[in-house]
């Protein structure tokens, strides 16, 4: 791999004529990078495919190639990509449906808008994997037919289809009104009862560890139920019966559904498994009364789920903040707080609550500045990246709290170049701050030069356009390939240096 040429191939300042020269000698790695260039012309895309045919799929996905550029008989991947984007030729589907490679027929089955005769052929494909893929994406009418397929794998796929009729999904979930499946992927190839060992000695075996069948296809049936419970189109009246199901996994999936009736939510709130209660706690379907009742749950994950619930009352959230490790994250309820509620949160005696509020980036100036002057370092760390803070305020936070806030201050979009340079000289050094400075659009040469010696900040600084051009050129031969590649991708790399890097014919 030539890291420097890969970096150069990604350089947004690379002139078109140098792109042409790079295409002419590109290896597979560099060709893949070139295929991602936003300024690639149609002619350059065709030249790149000629140099490396494997780029056709990526270029088709990026919209650089059209149907007129693709031969479905020899460029199947690109043809399937265009069909998936509904930018291909419908006749291609009639060619690809007979492709001997199963993976190509599977990809075709996932495409929308296929001709009806192609869909019929895919539904009767001799490989059940193709039929199963079709079942995930097909129309309601076809899904209803495939739900009665004798292979359990196909039924499993129908359960994931959001277009499947609700009555069909209900039948797959409960097992009612459907004839029993006769096969699954396990009993297709093994005598039952069979459990696939975790360490399978057969190199050609594609069964997952633990997959099993006792003749009833129970593992696949269980997966079908899981997918049906995840499917929002499955009717509520069909899922509520699983509130008392012995499977913890099924009860957890039920607890996360947004259509839970209140009486089912109340039953799940006292479930013996904390994972079920935790999934319910985060569910926006539960109301304030149940949230209050669950706030005293002994399990930490349950309480943290309640804190993440968008409907948690603020007084409950304040209580949870004092008893639960929530972390420095913007919670939905805090993000939606009204102006009076924001003032209430800012006045909280609990620094954890103030820290949660400080995660917002749209605070009124007076509240933002008050939080920046907070005596608690974790509050200041949360608000330090907030736009609008003055240079004096940011410097004062560093003076008061030191290493605990340096990285957060370095991430502030309004940090001045002088402040950024000072932060790189902070004692003791803060490596996370160096990475933030190296990414900062306002960083200047003195700050970036200080970042180059750090293992992780160095490659980031090497790609910063404010780095002096002579330094960028020196970094092209750096022993760290990440740094050399970033330097080659730096748009401030002199044109002459770019030209010297590109092979000449």
Tab-separated table of C-alpha atoms in Angstrom:
chain	number	residue	atom	x	y	z
A	1	UNK	CA	0.000	0.000	0.000
A	2	UNK	CA	1.324	3.436	-0.954
A	3	UNK	CA	0.005	5.665	1.819
A	4	UNK	CA	1.288	8.851	0.240
A	5	UNK	CA	-0.462	8.214	-3.080
A	6	UNK	CA	-3.625	7.252	-1.230
A	7	UNK	CA	-3.512	10.546	0.628
A	8	UNK	CA	-2.830	12.451	-2.569
A	9	UNK	CA	-5.768	10.718	-4.249
A	10	UNK	CA	-8.029	12.162	-1.550
A	11	UNK	CA	-6.544	15.671	-1.716
A	12	UNK	CA	-9.377	18.068	-2.605
A	13	UNK	CA	-6.864	20.512	-4.135
A	14	UNK	CA	-5.423	17.968	-6.570
A	15	UNK	CA	-5.745	19.429	-10.092
A	16	UNK	CA	-7.688	17.478	-12.691
A	17	UNK	CA	-4.618	16.795	-14.805
A	18	UNK	CA	-2.873	15.186	-11.844
A	19	UNK	CA	-5.994	13.119	-11.148
A	20	UNK	CA	-5.664	11.831	-14.721
A	21	UNK	CA	-2.027	10.882	-14.163
A	22	UNK	CA	-2.852	9.209	-10.870
A	23	UNK	CA	-5.624	7.159	-12.480
A	24	UNK	CA	-3.236	5.919	-15.156
A	25	UNK	CA	-1.015	4.169	-12.579
A	26	UNK	CA	-3.386	3.578	-9.662
A	27	UNK	CA	-3.268	0.305	-7.782
A	28	UNK	CA	-6.424	-1.131	-6.198
A	29	UNK	CA	-6.079	0.886	-2.971
A	30	UNK	CA	-5.481	4.209	-4.693
A	31	UNK	CA	-8.198	3.504	-7.249
A	32	UNK	CA	-10.685	2.986	-4.430
A	33	UNK	CA	-9.767	6.384	-2.954
A	34	UNK	CA	-10.002	8.083	-6.342
A	35	UNK	CA	-13.462	6.609	-6.854
A	36	UNK	CA	-14.653	8.570	-3.837
A	37	UNK	CA	-13.587	11.964	-5.169
A	38	UNK	CA	-16.537	14.333	-5.494
A	39	UNK	CA	-14.962	16.191	-8.430
A	40	UNK	CA	-14.390	13.091	-10.549
A	41	UNK	CA	-15.658	13.647	-14.102
A	42	UNK	CA	-17.564	11.061	-16.094
A	43	UNK	CA	-14.577	10.564	-18.372
A	44	UNK	CA	-12.287	10.043	-15.386
A	45	UNK	CA	-14.743	7.540	-13.913
A	46	UNK	CA	-14.665	5.527	-17.134
A	47	UNK	CA	-10.859	5.668	-17.195
A	48	UNK	CA	-10.754	4.492	-13.583
A	49	UNK	CA	-12.965	1.502	-14.372
A	50	UNK	CA	-10.722	0.669	-17.284
A	51	UNK	CA	-7.742	0.757	-14.926
A	52	UNK	CA	-9.474	-1.135	-12.085
A	53	UNK	CA	-12.806	-2.827	-12.931
A	54	UNK	CA	-13.517	-3.347	-9.234
A	55	UNK	CA	-14.240	0.385	-8.854
A	56	UNK	CA	-17.341	0.150	-11.066
A	57	UNK	CA	-19.632	-0.727	-8.170
A	58	UNK	CA	-18.421	2.164	-6.015
A	59	UNK	CA	-18.638	4.605	-8.919
A	60	UNK	CA	-22.150	3.408	-9.710
A	61	UNK	CA	-23.118	3.917	-6.074
A	62	UNK	CA	-21.657	7.442	-6.135
A	63	UNK	CA	-23.641	8.256	-9.280
A	64	UNK	CA	-20.533	8.609	-11.467
A	65	UNK	CA	-21.673	5.912	-13.881
A	66	UNK	CA	-24.963	5.584	-15.733
A	67	UNK	CA	-26.806	2.604	-17.144
A	68	UNK	CA	-25.221	3.261	-20.540
A	69	UNK	CA	-21.768	2.625	-19.011
A	70	UNK	CA	-22.568	-0.812	-17.581
A	71	UNK	CA	-22.626	-4.281	-19.095
A	72	UNK	CA	-24.720	-6.477	-16.773
A	73	UNK	CA	-23.118	-9.637	-18.144
A	74	UNK	CA	-19.613	-8.641	-17.022
A	75	UNK	CA	-20.222	-5.919	-14.405
A	76	UNK	CA	-22.827	-7.567	-12.233
A	77	UNK	CA	-21.975	-5.688	-9.045
A	78	UNK	CA	-22.314	-2.290	-10.692
A	79	UNK	CA	-25.492	-3.334	-12.480
A	80	UNK	CA	-27.033	-4.508	-9.210
A	81	UNK	CA	-26.023	-1.262	-7.535
A	82	UNK	CA	-27.809	0.778	-10.182
A	83	UNK	CA	-30.855	-1.476	-10.013
A	84	UNK	CA	-30.936	-0.977	-6.255
A	85	UNK	CA	-30.858	2.798	-6.823
A	86	UNK	CA	-33.601	2.442	-9.471
A	87	UNK	CA	-31.168	3.847	-12.006
A	88	UNK	CA	-30.615	0.646	-13.963
A	89	UNK	CA	-32.283	-1.049	-16.902
A	90	UNK	CA	-35.176	-3.364	-16.068
A	91	UNK	CA	-33.930	-5.821	-18.682
A	92	UNK	CA	-30.806	-6.344	-16.603
A	93	UNK	CA	-32.946	-8.050	-13.983
A	94	UNK	CA	-33.951	-10.712	-16.510
A	95	UNK	CA	-30.251	-11.392	-17.116
A	96	UNK	CA	-29.185	-11.344	-13.487
A	97	UNK	CA	-32.015	-13.555	-12.242
A	98	UNK	CA	-30.243	-16.420	-14.037
A	99	UNK	CA	-26.805	-15.551	-12.639
A	100	UNK	CA	-25.112	-18.714	-11.333
A	101	UNK	CA	-23.826	-16.866	-8.240
A	102	UNK	CA	-26.302	-17.050	-5.382
A	103	UNK	CA	-25.050	-13.795	-3.850
A	104	UNK	CA	-25.936	-11.910	-7.041
A	105	UNK	CA	-29.442	-13.333	-7.090
A	106	UNK	CA	-29.766	-12.432	-3.400
A	107	UNK	CA	-28.792	-8.840	-4.151
A	108	UNK	CA	-31.253	-8.756	-7.011
A	109	UNK	CA	-34.014	-9.994	-4.704
A	110	UNK	CA	-33.443	-6.960	-2.463
A	111	UNK	CA	-34.029	-4.491	-5.310
A	112	UNK	CA	-37.350	-2.670	-5.554
A	113	UNK	CA	-39.412	-2.208	-8.696
A	114	UNK	CA	-38.423	-5.476	-10.374
A	115	UNK	CA	-40.535	-6.802	-13.270
A	116	UNK	CA	-43.251	-9.208	-12.114
A	117	UNK	CA	-41.809	-12.129	-14.053
A	118	UNK	CA	-38.443	-11.628	-12.332
A	119	UNK	CA	-40.144	-11.601	-8.937
A	120	UNK	CA	-41.909	-14.866	-9.829
A	121	UNK	CA	-38.599	-16.446	-10.775
A	122	UNK	CA	-36.910	-15.250	-7.574
A	123	UNK	CA	-39.780	-16.576	-5.463
A	124	UNK	CA	-39.188	-20.020	-6.976
A	125	UNK	CA	-35.392	-19.876	-6.796
A	126	UNK	CA	-33.839	-23.259	-5.892
A	127	UNK	CA	-31.716	-21.602	-3.190
A	128	UNK	CA	-33.786	-20.677	-0.154
A	129	UNK	CA	-31.448	-17.775	0.660
A	130	UNK	CA	-32.629	-15.970	-2.458
A	131	UNK	CA	-36.294	-16.502	-1.587
A	132	UNK	CA	-35.634	-15.356	1.973
A	133	UNK	CA	-34.019	-12.146	0.749
A	134	UNK	CA	-36.994	-11.465	-1.500
A	135	UNK	CA	-39.309	-11.998	1.473
A	136	UNK	CA	-37.690	-9.146	3.422
A	137	UNK	CA	-38.384	-6.514	0.750
A	138	UNK	CA	-41.316	-7.712	-1.303
A	139	UNK	CA	-44.844	-6.327	-1.612
A	140	UNK	CA	-47.673	-7.086	0.848
A	141	UNK	CA	-49.347	-9.571	-1.492
A	142	UNK	CA	-46.149	-11.492	-2.146
A	143	UNK	CA	-45.240	-11.415	1.558
A	144	UNK	CA	-48.597	-13.010	2.396
A	145	UNK	CA	-47.843	-15.859	0.008
A	146	UNK	CA	-44.283	-16.362	1.249
A	147	UNK	CA	-45.449	-16.458	4.875
A	148	UNK	CA	-46.827	-19.915	4.080
A	149	UNK	CA	-43.567	-21.104	2.522
A	150	UNK	CA	-42.518	-24.538	3.792
A	151	UNK	CA	-39.055	-23.258	4.746
A	152	UNK	CA	-38.805	-21.540	8.142
A	153	UNK	CA	-36.050	-19.217	6.919
A	154	UNK	CA	-38.397	-17.615	4.395
A	155	UNK	CA	-41.044	-17.087	7.060
A	156	UNK	CA	-38.416	-15.553	9.294
A	157	UNK	CA	-37.645	-13.001	6.587
A	158	UNK	CA	-41.314	-12.133	6.096
A	159	UNK	CA	-41.456	-11.276	9.805
A	160	UNK	CA	-38.896	-8.511	9.174
A	161	UNK	CA	-40.818	-7.049	6.223
A	162	UNK	CA	-42.464	-3.774	7.266
A	163	UNK	CA	-44.798	-4.021	4.268
A	164	UNK	CA	-46.156	-7.414	5.299
A	165	UNK	CA	-49.881	-7.378	6.142
A	166	UNK	CA	-50.511	-7.031	9.900
A	167	UNK	CA	-52.587	-10.229	9.964
A	168	UNK	CA	-49.689	-12.143	8.412
A	169	UNK	CA	-47.233	-10.755	10.962
A	170	UNK	CA	-49.617	-11.688	13.761
A	171	UNK	CA	-49.819	-15.252	12.442
A	172	UNK	CA	-46.028	-15.500	12.245
A	173	UNK	CA	-45.749	-14.236	15.807
A	174	UNK	CA	-48.325	-16.555	17.323
A	175	UNK	CA	-48.058	-19.485	14.901
A	176	UNK	CA	-51.763	-19.425	14.194
A	177	UNK	CA	-53.457	-20.056	10.824
A	178	UNK	CA	-50.238	-21.179	9.148
A	179	UNK	CA	-49.230	-24.734	8.215
A	180	UNK	CA	-46.116	-25.921	10.080
A	181	UNK	CA	-42.768	-25.246	8.423
A	182	UNK	CA	-41.019	-28.361	7.156
A	183	UNK	CA	-37.382	-27.248	6.987
A	184	UNK	CA	-34.882	-24.761	8.389
A	185	UNK	CA	-31.255	-24.028	7.536
A	186	UNK	CA	-30.053	-26.472	10.174
A	187	UNK	CA	-32.119	-29.536	9.284
A	188	UNK	CA	-31.476	-28.842	5.593
A	189	UNK	CA	-28.004	-30.246	6.130
A	190	UNK	CA	-27.936	-32.070	9.473
A	191	UNK	CA	-29.855	-34.925	11.049
A	192	UNK	CA	-31.942	-33.722	13.966
A	193	UNK	CA	-31.662	-33.195	16.835
A	194	UNK	CA	-28.550	-31.130	16.172
A	195	UNK	CA	-26.705	-28.301	17.906
A	196	UNK	CA	-23.904	-26.596	16.004
A	197	UNK	CA	-20.732	-26.657	18.138
A	198	UNK	CA	-19.003	-23.329	18.922
A	199	UNK	CA	-15.731	-24.625	17.464
A	200	UNK	CA	-16.804	-26.254	14.204
A	201	UNK	CA	-13.926	-28.110	12.494
A	202	UNK	CA	-15.467	-27.887	8.999
A	203	UNK	CA	-14.056	-24.943	7.013
A	204	UNK	CA	-17.011	-24.866	4.585
A	205	UNK	CA	-19.695	-24.731	7.291
A	206	UNK	CA	-21.645	-21.466	7.483
A	207	UNK	CA	-23.906	-22.306	10.430
A	208	UNK	CA	-23.517	-19.979	13.397
A	209	UNK	CA	-22.287	-21.287	16.762
A	210	UNK	CA	-25.203	-22.643	18.775
A	211	UNK	CA	-27.663	-22.882	15.872
A	212	UNK	CA	-29.888	-25.865	16.461
A	213	UNK	CA	-32.938	-27.825	15.369
A	214	UNK	CA	-34.792	-30.563	17.202
A	215	UNK	CA	-37.206	-31.188	14.342
A	216	UNK	CA	-39.545	-28.332	15.275
A	217	UNK	CA	-37.218	-25.618	13.883
A	218	UNK	CA	-37.507	-23.972	17.281
A	219	UNK	CA	-34.468	-21.699	16.901
A	220	UNK	CA	-35.725	-20.212	13.639
A	221	UNK	CA	-39.259	-19.928	15.013
A	222	UNK	CA	-37.874	-17.983	17.977
A	223	UNK	CA	-35.966	-15.654	15.645
A	224	UNK	CA	-39.165	-15.174	13.628
A	225	UNK	CA	-40.974	-14.063	16.765
A	226	UNK	CA	-38.164	-11.672	17.627
A	227	UNK	CA	-38.323	-10.051	14.207
A	228	UNK	CA	-42.110	-9.806	14.343
A	229	UNK	CA	-41.902	-8.103	17.735
A	230	UNK	CA	-39.391	-5.619	16.316
A	231	UNK	CA	-41.621	-4.960	13.299
A	232	UNK	CA	-43.772	-1.848	13.883
A	233	UNK	CA	-46.396	-3.231	11.492
A	234	UNK	CA	-47.163	-6.158	13.795
A	235	UNK	CA	-50.513	-5.326	15.431
A	236	UNK	CA	-50.602	-4.406	19.095
A	237	UNK	CA	-53.241	-6.993	19.956
A	238	UNK	CA	-50.888	-9.731	18.750
A	239	UNK	CA	-47.852	-8.645	20.777
A	240	UNK	CA	-49.431	-8.061	24.188
A	241	UNK	CA	-49.741	-11.777	24.884
A	242	UNK	CA	-45.940	-11.947	25.176
A	243	UNK	CA	-45.861	-9.906	28.392
A	244	UNK	CA	-45.756	-13.180	30.339
A	245	UNK	CA	-43.736	-15.230	27.860
A	246	UNK	CA	-40.916	-17.249	29.476
A	247	UNK	CA	-38.357	-15.844	26.990
A	248	UNK	CA	-36.593	-12.809	28.453
A	249	UNK	CA	-35.477	-11.740	24.977
A	250	UNK	CA	-39.066	-11.649	23.702
A	251	UNK	CA	-40.264	-9.715	26.736
A	252	UNK	CA	-37.451	-7.186	26.233
A	253	UNK	CA	-38.461	-6.642	22.619
A	254	UNK	CA	-42.049	-6.172	23.707
A	255	UNK	CA	-40.986	-3.662	26.370
A	256	UNK	CA	-39.355	-1.474	23.708
A	257	UNK	CA	-42.384	-1.253	21.418
A	258	UNK	CA	-43.858	2.262	21.096
A	259	UNK	CA	-47.458	0.983	20.994
A	260	UNK	CA	-47.600	-0.628	24.431
A	261	UNK	CA	-50.980	-0.317	26.154
A	262	UNK	CA	-50.758	1.109	29.705
A	263	UNK	CA	-51.855	-2.132	31.358
A	264	UNK	CA	-49.064	-4.088	29.607
A	265	UNK	CA	-46.502	-1.432	30.548
A	266	UNK	CA	-47.542	-1.761	34.189
A	267	UNK	CA	-47.049	-5.522	34.097
A	268	UNK	CA	-43.628	-5.209	32.506
A	269	UNK	CA	-42.591	-2.568	35.060
A	270	UNK	CA	-42.560	-5.313	37.697
A	271	UNK	CA	-40.876	-7.923	35.490
A	272	UNK	CA	-38.365	-10.053	37.358
A	273	UNK	CA	-35.670	-9.347	34.737
A	274	UNK	CA	-33.953	-5.935	35.042
A	275	UNK	CA	-33.223	-5.876	31.306
A	276	UNK	CA	-36.953	-5.930	30.554
A	277	UNK	CA	-37.565	-3.104	33.010
A	278	UNK	CA	-34.624	-1.108	31.579
A	279	UNK	CA	-35.963	-1.356	28.017
A	280	UNK	CA	-39.389	-0.304	29.242
A	281	UNK	CA	-37.917	2.608	31.199
A	282	UNK	CA	-36.553	4.231	28.044
A	283	UNK	CA	-39.759	3.665	26.058
A	284	UNK	CA	-41.541	6.950	25.212
A	285	UNK	CA	-44.856	5.052	25.395
A	286	UNK	CA	-44.865	5.003	29.203
A	287	UNK	CA	-46.387	7.927	31.057
A	288	UNK	CA	-45.271	10.122	33.937
A	289	UNK	CA	-47.141	8.078	36.555
A	290	UNK	CA	-45.305	4.880	35.663
A	291	UNK	CA	-41.989	6.732	35.374
A	292	UNK	CA	-42.419	8.000	38.925
A	293	UNK	CA	-43.258	4.514	40.137
A	294	UNK	CA	-40.120	3.082	38.497
A	295	UNK	CA	-37.758	5.822	39.703
A	296	UNK	CA	-36.976	3.846	42.840
A	297	UNK	CA	-36.008	0.690	40.960
A	298	UNK	CA	-32.881	-0.845	42.508
A	299	UNK	CA	-31.298	-1.545	39.116
A	300	UNK	CA	-28.952	1.123	37.762
A	301	UNK	CA	-29.771	0.448	34.096
A	302	UNK	CA	-33.480	0.910	34.779
A	303	UNK	CA	-32.916	4.289	36.380
A	304	UNK	CA	-30.572	5.340	33.570
A	305	UNK	CA	-33.229	4.316	31.031
A	306	UNK	CA	-35.745	6.529	32.814
A	307	UNK	CA	-33.309	9.447	32.619
A	308	UNK	CA	-33.152	8.946	28.851
A	309	UNK	CA	-36.935	8.850	28.499
A	310	UNK	CA	-38.112	11.988	26.660
A	311	UNK	CA	-41.130	12.265	28.969
A	312	UNK	CA	-39.383	12.002	32.328
A	313	UNK	CA	-40.607	14.791	34.663
A	314	UNK	CA	-37.852	17.214	35.559
A	315	UNK	CA	-38.155	16.607	39.287
A	316	UNK	CA	-37.758	12.863	38.678
A	317	UNK	CA	-34.772	13.551	36.424
A	318	UNK	CA	-33.186	15.625	39.172
A	319	UNK	CA	-33.650	12.740	41.598
A	320	UNK	CA	-32.194	10.262	39.104
A	321	UNK	CA	-29.194	12.485	38.466
A	322	UNK	CA	-28.304	12.183	42.125
A	323	UNK	CA	-28.535	8.395	42.254
A	324	UNK	CA	-27.519	7.236	38.776
A	325	UNK	CA	-24.405	7.500	36.613
A	326	UNK	CA	-25.920	9.148	33.552
A	327	UNK	CA	-22.733	10.545	32.042
A	328	UNK	CA	-22.104	13.741	30.114
A	329	UNK	CA	-24.720	13.416	27.414
A	330	UNK	CA	-27.566	15.589	26.169
A	331	UNK	CA	-30.719	13.875	27.382
A	332	UNK	CA	-33.910	14.191	25.287
A	333	UNK	CA	-35.866	15.765	28.147
A	334	UNK	CA	-33.155	18.354	28.758
A	335	UNK	CA	-32.926	19.128	25.049
A	336	UNK	CA	-36.687	19.762	24.966
A	337	UNK	CA	-36.788	21.870	28.146
A	338	UNK	CA	-38.670	25.152	27.804
A	339	UNK	CA	-37.023	28.498	28.710
A	340	UNK	CA	-38.552	28.502	32.229
A	341	UNK	CA	-37.438	24.894	32.695
A	342	UNK	CA	-33.919	25.783	31.548
A	343	UNK	CA	-33.787	28.453	34.248
A	344	UNK	CA	-35.037	25.936	36.787
A	345	UNK	CA	-32.343	23.429	35.831
A	346	UNK	CA	-29.649	26.110	35.961
A	347	UNK	CA	-30.657	26.948	39.546
A	348	UNK	CA	-30.512	23.333	40.718
A	349	UNK	CA	-28.456	22.710	43.802
A	350	UNK	CA	-27.327	19.405	42.295
A	351	UNK	CA	-24.219	19.858	40.097
A	352	UNK	CA	-25.168	16.685	38.166
A	353	UNK	CA	-28.337	18.432	36.990
A	354	UNK	CA	-26.412	21.553	35.990
A	355	UNK	CA	-23.951	19.350	34.113
A	356	UNK	CA	-26.804	17.793	32.126
A	357	UNK	CA	-28.134	21.240	31.211
A	358	UNK	CA	-24.639	22.386	30.228
A	359	UNK	CA	-24.662	19.830	27.411
A	360	UNK	CA	-27.082	22.029	25.457
A	361	UNK	CA	-25.509	24.287	22.843
A	362	UNK	CA	-28.365	26.782	22.578
A	363	UNK	CA	-28.388	28.220	26.075
A	364	UNK	CA	-29.162	31.895	26.693
A	365	UNK	CA	-25.908	33.859	27.128
A	366	UNK	CA	-26.523	34.642	30.782
A	367	UNK	CA	-27.108	30.968	31.668
A	368	UNK	CA	-24.209	29.804	29.520
A	369	UNK	CA	-21.841	32.250	31.222
A	370	UNK	CA	-23.117	31.341	34.692
A	371	UNK	CA	-22.452	27.668	34.027
A	372	UNK	CA	-18.961	28.514	32.761
A	373	UNK	CA	-18.322	30.140	36.149
A	374	UNK	CA	-19.730	27.170	38.071
A	375	UNK	CA	-17.563	25.953	40.952
A	376	UNK	CA	-17.966	22.321	39.860
A	377	UNK	CA	-15.457	21.181	37.211
A	378	UNK	CA	-17.799	18.687	35.565
A	379	UNK	CA	-20.341	21.445	34.911
A	380	UNK	CA	-17.662	23.657	33.393
A	381	UNK	CA	-16.296	20.794	31.307
A	382	UNK	CA	-19.777	20.227	29.846
A	383	UNK	CA	-20.369	23.872	28.941
A	384	UNK	CA	-16.830	24.716	27.781
A	385	UNK	CA	-17.446	23.735	24.116
A	386	UNK	CA	-20.538	25.989	23.982
A	387	UNK	CA	-20.230	28.626	21.211
A	388	UNK	CA	-20.188	32.259	22.280
A	389	UNK	CA	-17.935	31.969	25.315
A	390	UNK	CA	-15.369	34.753	25.359
A	391	UNK	CA	-11.620	34.261	25.327
A	392	UNK	CA	-11.402	35.659	28.858
A	393	UNK	CA	-14.075	33.253	30.110
A	394	UNK	CA	-12.393	30.239	28.519
A	395	UNK	CA	-9.024	31.189	29.962
A	396	UNK	CA	-10.570	31.655	33.375
A	397	UNK	CA	-12.030	28.156	33.295
A	398	UNK	CA	-8.588	26.715	32.581
A	399	UNK	CA	-7.052	28.772	35.381
A	400	UNK	CA	-9.636	27.444	37.859
A	401	UNK	CA	-9.953	23.821	36.816
A	402	UNK	CA	-6.774	22.962	34.906
A	403	UNK	CA	-6.444	19.613	33.171
A	404	UNK	CA	-10.073	18.698	33.875
A	405	UNK	CA	-11.363	21.229	31.320
A	406	UNK	CA	-8.451	21.844	28.918
A	407	UNK	CA	-9.649	19.429	26.228
A	408	UNK	CA	-13.215	20.756	26.398
A	409	UNK	CA	-11.963	24.333	26.039
A	410	UNK	CA	-9.849	23.299	23.038
A	411	UNK	CA	-13.028	21.986	21.390
A	412	UNK	CA	-14.793	25.335	21.652
A	413	UNK	CA	-15.463	26.617	18.108
A	414	UNK	CA	-14.721	30.194	19.198
A	415	UNK	CA	-11.378	29.455	20.847
A	416	UNK	CA	-8.872	31.997	19.568
A	417	UNK	CA	-5.666	30.954	17.790
A	418	UNK	CA	-3.631	32.333	20.694
A	419	UNK	CA	-5.636	30.329	23.232
A	420	UNK	CA	-5.252	27.159	21.200
A	421	UNK	CA	-1.490	27.661	21.060
A	422	UNK	CA	-1.385	28.229	24.829
A	423	UNK	CA	-3.376	25.039	25.453
A	424	UNK	CA	-0.770	22.985	23.588
A	425	UNK	CA	1.816	24.244	26.087
A	426	UNK	CA	-0.258	23.465	29.159
A	427	UNK	CA	1.560	21.733	32.019
A	428	UNK	CA	0.932	18.961	32.541
A	429	UNK	CA	0.169	18.201	28.884
A	430	UNK	CA	-3.338	17.004	27.955
A	431	UNK	CA	-3.174	14.663	24.965
A	432	UNK	CA	-6.903	14.855	24.298
A	433	UNK	CA	-6.539	18.631	24.045
A	434	UNK	CA	-3.801	18.226	21.434
A	435	UNK	CA	-6.172	16.154	19.304
A	436	UNK	CA	-8.863	18.815	19.643
A	437	UNK	CA	-6.440	21.556	18.651
A	438	UNK	CA	-5.192	19.565	15.659
A	439	UNK	CA	-8.800	19.334	14.392
A	440	UNK	CA	-9.696	22.945	15.151
A	441	UNK	CA	-10.311	25.144	12.084
A	442	UNK	CA	-8.856	28.177	13.888
A	443	UNK	CA	-5.581	26.506	14.827
A	444	UNK	CA	-2.512	28.217	13.433
A	445	UNK	CA	1.003	27.011	12.689
A	446	UNK	CA	2.452	27.394	16.221
A	447	UNK	CA	-0.304	25.266	17.745
A	448	UNK	CA	-0.179	22.669	14.994
A	449	UNK	CA	3.594	22.311	15.208
A	450	UNK	CA	3.218	21.517	18.898
A	451	UNK	CA	0.719	18.752	18.034
A	452	UNK	CA	2.969	16.956	15.548
A	453	UNK	CA	4.985	15.112	18.188
A	454	UNK	CA	1.908	13.421	19.633
A	455	UNK	CA	1.154	9.927	18.331
A	456	UNK	CA	-2.545	10.570	17.713
A	457	UNK	CA	-2.654	14.335	17.233
A	458	UNK	CA	0.250	14.295	14.754
A	459	UNK	CA	-1.651	12.759	11.816
A	460	UNK	CA	-4.548	15.165	12.424
A	461	UNK	CA	-2.211	18.163	12.435
A	462	UNK	CA	-0.441	16.900	9.311
A	463	UNK	CA	-3.682	17.284	7.370
A	464	UNK	CA	-4.523	20.759	8.681
A	465	UNK	CA	-4.401	23.400	5.918
A	466	UNK	CA	-2.834	25.979	8.255
A	467	UNK	CA	0.353	23.928	8.559
A	468	UNK	CA	3.256	25.624	6.737
A	469	UNK	CA	3.852	24.078	3.278
A	470	UNK	CA	7.542	23.271	3.904
A	471	UNK	CA	6.527	21.305	6.992
A	472	UNK	CA	3.853	19.450	5.041
A	473	UNK	CA	6.456	18.431	2.464
A	474	UNK	CA	8.773	17.141	5.183
A	475	UNK	CA	5.967	15.051	6.640
A	476	UNK	CA	5.536	13.168	3.361
A	477	UNK	CA	8.457	10.993	4.458
A	478	UNK	CA	7.370	10.629	8.091
A	479	UNK	CA	7.864	7.186	9.587
A	480	UNK	CA	4.211	7.104	10.677
A	481	UNK	CA	2.218	6.169	7.554
A	482	UNK	CA	-0.862	7.938	8.946
A	483	UNK	CA	1.069	11.195	9.136
A	484	UNK	CA	2.531	10.819	5.649
A	485	UNK	CA	-0.888	10.040	4.189
A	486	UNK	CA	-2.503	13.003	5.946
A	487	UNK	CA	0.243	15.316	4.675
A	488	UNK	CA	-0.318	14.127	1.118
A	489	UNK	CA	-4.035	14.840	1.531
A	490	UNK	CA	-3.401	18.328	2.899
A	491	UNK	CA	-4.860	20.907	0.465
A	492	UNK	CA	-1.994	23.279	1.316
A	493	UNK	CA	0.578	20.878	-0.132
A	494	UNK	CA	2.354	22.847	-2.893
A	495	UNK	CA	1.399	21.987	-6.450
A	496	UNK	CA	4.993	21.189	-7.367
A	497	UNK	CA	5.180	18.650	-4.560
A	498	UNK	CA	1.922	17.068	-5.705
A	499	UNK	CA	3.269	16.775	-9.222
A	500	UNK	CA	6.485	15.178	-8.003
A	501	UNK	CA	4.525	12.498	-6.154
A	502	UNK	CA	2.516	11.379	-9.186
A	503	UNK	CA	4.277	8.849	-11.411
A	504	UNK	CA	5.121	10.076	-14.923
A	505	UNK	CA	4.691	7.876	-17.944
